[in-house]
Short mmCIF file of N, CA and C in Angstrom, two decimals:
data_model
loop_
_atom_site.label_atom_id
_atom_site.label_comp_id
_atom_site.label_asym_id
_atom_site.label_seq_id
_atom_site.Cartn_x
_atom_site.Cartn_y
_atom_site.Cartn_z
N UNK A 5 -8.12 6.76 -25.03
CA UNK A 5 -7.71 8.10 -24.68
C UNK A 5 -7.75 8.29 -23.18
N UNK A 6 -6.81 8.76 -22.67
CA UNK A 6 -6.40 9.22 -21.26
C UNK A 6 -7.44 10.44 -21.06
N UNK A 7 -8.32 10.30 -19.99
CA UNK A 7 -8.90 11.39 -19.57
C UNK A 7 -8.30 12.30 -18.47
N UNK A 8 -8.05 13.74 -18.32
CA UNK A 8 -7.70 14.55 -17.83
C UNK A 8 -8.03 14.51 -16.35
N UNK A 9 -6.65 14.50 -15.20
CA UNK A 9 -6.64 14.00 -13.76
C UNK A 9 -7.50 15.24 -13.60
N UNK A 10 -8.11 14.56 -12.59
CA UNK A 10 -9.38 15.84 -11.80
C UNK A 10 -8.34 16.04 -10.10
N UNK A 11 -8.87 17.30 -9.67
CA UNK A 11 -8.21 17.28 -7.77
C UNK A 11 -9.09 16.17 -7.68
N UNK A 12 -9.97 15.83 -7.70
CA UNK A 12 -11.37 14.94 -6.91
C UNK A 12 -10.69 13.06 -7.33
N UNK A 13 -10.29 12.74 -8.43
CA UNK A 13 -9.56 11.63 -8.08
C UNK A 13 -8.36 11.95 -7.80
N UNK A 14 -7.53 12.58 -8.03
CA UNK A 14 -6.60 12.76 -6.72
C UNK A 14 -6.54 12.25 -5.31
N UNK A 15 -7.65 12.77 -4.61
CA UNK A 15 -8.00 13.09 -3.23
C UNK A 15 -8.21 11.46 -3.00
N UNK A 16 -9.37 11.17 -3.57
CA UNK A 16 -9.64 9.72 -3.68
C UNK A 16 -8.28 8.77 -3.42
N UNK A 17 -7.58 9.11 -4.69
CA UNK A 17 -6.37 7.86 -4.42
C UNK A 17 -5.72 8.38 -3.15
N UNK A 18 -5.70 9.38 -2.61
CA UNK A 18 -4.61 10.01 -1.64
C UNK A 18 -5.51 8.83 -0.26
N UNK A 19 -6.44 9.24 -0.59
CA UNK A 19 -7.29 8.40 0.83
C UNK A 19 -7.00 6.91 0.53
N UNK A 20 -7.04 6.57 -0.53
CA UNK A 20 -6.92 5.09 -0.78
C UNK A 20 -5.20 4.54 -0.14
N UNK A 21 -4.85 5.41 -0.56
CA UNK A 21 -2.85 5.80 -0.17
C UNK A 21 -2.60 5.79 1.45
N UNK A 22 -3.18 6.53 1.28
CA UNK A 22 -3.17 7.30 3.51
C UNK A 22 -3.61 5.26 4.22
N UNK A 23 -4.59 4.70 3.62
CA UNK A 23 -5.09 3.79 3.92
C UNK A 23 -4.11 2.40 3.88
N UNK A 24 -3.27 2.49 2.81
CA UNK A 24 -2.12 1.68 2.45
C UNK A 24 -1.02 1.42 3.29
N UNK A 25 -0.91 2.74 3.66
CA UNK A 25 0.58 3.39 4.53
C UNK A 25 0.14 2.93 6.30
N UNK A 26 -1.23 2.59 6.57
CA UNK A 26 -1.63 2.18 7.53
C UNK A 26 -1.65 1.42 7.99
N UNK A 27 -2.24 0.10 6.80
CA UNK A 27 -2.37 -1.11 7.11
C UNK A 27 -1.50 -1.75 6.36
N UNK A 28 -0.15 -1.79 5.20
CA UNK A 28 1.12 -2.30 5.05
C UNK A 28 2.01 -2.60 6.08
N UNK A 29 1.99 -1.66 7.42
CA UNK A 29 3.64 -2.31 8.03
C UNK A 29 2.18 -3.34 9.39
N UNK A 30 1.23 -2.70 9.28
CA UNK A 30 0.56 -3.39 10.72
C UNK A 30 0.32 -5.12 10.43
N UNK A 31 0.36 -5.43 8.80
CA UNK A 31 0.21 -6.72 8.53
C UNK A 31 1.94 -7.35 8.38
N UNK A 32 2.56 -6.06 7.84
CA UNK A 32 4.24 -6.61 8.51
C UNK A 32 4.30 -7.20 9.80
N UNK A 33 4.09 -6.49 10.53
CA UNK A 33 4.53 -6.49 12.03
C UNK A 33 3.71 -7.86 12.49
N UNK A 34 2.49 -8.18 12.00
CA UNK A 34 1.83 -9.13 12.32
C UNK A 34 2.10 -10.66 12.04
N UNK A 35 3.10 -10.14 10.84
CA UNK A 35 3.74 -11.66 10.24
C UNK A 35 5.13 -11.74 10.76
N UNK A 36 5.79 -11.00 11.41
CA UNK A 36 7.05 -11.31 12.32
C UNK A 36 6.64 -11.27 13.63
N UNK A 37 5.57 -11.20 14.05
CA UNK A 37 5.34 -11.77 15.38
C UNK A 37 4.46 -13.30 15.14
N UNK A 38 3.77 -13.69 14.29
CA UNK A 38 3.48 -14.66 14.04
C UNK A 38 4.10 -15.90 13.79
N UNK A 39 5.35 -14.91 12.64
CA UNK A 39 6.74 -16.05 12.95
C UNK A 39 7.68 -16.74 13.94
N UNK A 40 7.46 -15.67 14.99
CA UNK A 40 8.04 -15.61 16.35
C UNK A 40 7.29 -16.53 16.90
N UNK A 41 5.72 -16.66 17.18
CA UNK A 41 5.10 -17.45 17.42
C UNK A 41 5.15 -18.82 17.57
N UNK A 42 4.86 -18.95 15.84
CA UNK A 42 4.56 -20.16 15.51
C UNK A 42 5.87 -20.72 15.19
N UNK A 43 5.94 -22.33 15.53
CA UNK A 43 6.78 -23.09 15.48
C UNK A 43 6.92 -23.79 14.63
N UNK A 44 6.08 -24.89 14.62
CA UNK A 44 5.18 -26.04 13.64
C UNK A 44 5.13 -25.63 12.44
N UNK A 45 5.17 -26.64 11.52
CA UNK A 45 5.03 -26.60 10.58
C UNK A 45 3.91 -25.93 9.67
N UNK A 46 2.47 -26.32 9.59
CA UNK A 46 1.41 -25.66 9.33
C UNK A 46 1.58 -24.47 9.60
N UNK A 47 1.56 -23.59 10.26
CA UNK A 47 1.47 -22.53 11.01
C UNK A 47 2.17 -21.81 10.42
N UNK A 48 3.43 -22.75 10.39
CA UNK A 48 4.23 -21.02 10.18
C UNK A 48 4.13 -20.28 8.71
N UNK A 49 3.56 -21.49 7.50
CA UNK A 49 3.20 -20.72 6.75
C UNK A 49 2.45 -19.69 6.68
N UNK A 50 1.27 -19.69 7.57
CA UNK A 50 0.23 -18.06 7.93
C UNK A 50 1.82 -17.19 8.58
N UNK A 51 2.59 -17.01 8.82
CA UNK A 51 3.41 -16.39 9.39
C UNK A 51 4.06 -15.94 8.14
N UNK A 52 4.65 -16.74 6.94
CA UNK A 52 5.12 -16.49 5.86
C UNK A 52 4.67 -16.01 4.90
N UNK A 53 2.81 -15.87 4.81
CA UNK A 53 2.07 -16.38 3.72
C UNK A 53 1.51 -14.18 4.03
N UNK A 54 1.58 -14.19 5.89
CA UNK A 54 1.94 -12.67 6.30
C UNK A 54 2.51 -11.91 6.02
N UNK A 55 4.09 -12.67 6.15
CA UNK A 55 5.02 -11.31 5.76
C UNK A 55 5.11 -11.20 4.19
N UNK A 56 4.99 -12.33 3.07
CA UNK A 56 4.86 -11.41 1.62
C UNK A 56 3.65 -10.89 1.31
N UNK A 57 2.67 -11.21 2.10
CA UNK A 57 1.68 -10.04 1.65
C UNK A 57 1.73 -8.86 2.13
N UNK A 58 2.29 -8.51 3.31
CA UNK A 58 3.17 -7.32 3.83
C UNK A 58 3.78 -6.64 3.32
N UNK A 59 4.87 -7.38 2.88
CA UNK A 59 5.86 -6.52 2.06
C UNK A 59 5.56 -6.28 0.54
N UNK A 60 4.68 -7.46 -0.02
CA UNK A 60 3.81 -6.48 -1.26
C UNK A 60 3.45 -5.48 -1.18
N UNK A 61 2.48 -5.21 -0.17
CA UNK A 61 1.81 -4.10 -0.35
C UNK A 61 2.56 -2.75 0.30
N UNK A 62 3.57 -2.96 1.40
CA UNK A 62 4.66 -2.24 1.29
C UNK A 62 5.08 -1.14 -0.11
N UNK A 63 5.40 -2.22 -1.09
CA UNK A 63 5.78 -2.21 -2.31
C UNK A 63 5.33 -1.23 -2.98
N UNK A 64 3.94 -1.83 -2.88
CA UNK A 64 2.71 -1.41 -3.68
C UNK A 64 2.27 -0.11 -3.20
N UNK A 65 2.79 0.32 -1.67
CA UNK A 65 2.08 1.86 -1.15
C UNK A 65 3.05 2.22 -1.77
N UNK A 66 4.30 1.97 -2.17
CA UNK A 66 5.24 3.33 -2.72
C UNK A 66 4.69 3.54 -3.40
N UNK A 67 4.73 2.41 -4.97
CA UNK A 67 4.24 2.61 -6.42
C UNK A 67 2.87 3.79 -6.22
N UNK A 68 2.04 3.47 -5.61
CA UNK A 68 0.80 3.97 -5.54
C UNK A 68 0.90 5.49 -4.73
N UNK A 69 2.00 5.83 -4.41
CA UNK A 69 1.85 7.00 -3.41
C UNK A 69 2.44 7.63 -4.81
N UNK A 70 3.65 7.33 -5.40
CA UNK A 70 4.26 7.67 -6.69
C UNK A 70 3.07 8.42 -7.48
N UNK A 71 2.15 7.64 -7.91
CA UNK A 71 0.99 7.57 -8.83
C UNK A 71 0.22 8.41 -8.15
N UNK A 72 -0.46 8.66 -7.03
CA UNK A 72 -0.81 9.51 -6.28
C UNK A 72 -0.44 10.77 -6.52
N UNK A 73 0.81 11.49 -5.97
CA UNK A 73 1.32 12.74 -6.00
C UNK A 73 1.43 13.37 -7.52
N UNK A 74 1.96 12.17 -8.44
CA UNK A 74 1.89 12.75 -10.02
C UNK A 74 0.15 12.73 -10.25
N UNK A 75 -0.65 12.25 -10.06
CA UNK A 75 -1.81 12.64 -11.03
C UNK A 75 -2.50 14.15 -9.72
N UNK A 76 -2.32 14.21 -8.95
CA UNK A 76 -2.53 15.39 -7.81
C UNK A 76 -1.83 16.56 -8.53
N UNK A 77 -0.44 16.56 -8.92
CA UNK A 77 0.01 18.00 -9.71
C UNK A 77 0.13 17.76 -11.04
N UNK A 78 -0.42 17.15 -11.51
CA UNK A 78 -0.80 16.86 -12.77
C UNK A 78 -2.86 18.00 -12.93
N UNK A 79 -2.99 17.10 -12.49
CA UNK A 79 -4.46 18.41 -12.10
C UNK A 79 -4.14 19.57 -11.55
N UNK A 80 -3.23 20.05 -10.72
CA UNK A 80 -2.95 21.26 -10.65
C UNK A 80 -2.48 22.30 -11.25
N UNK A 81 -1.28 21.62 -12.07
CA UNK A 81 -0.57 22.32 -12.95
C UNK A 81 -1.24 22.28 -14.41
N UNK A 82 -2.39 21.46 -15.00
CA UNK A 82 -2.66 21.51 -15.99
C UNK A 82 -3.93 22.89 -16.04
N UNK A 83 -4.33 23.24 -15.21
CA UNK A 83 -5.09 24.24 -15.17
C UNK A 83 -4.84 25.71 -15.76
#
């Protein structure tokens, strides 16, 4: 059984969210300058191995901002 969204996890995921939206493009940005970087072989996988974990979690702040805003007026409006 689904227990009833509270504001208080709301807020929670919103911070967890706010936190996503922060550090998603700064590990982008870190794996296209890394690529830029690195030349060699070894290497440039940390450059590659950067940008899809980047753009996962990219991904993953939408899904989660999605999920965010619905369980936020989901507790609001169920009141």
């Amino acid at each position: 059984m689904n227990k009833p969204a509270t504001f208080e996890s709301g807020v929670k995921k919103l911070l967890i969210f706010l936190g996503l939206l922060i550090v998603s493009p700064i590990v982008l940005s870190l794996g296209f300058k890394a690529l830029r970087v690195f030349k060699e072989a070894p290497k440039i996988f940390i450059a590659y191995g950067l940008l899809v974990v980047g753009g996962f979690l990219l991904v993953f702040a939408v899904y989660y901002g999605f999920k965010t805003f619905k369980t936020i007026l989901d507790s609001l409006f169920n009141q």
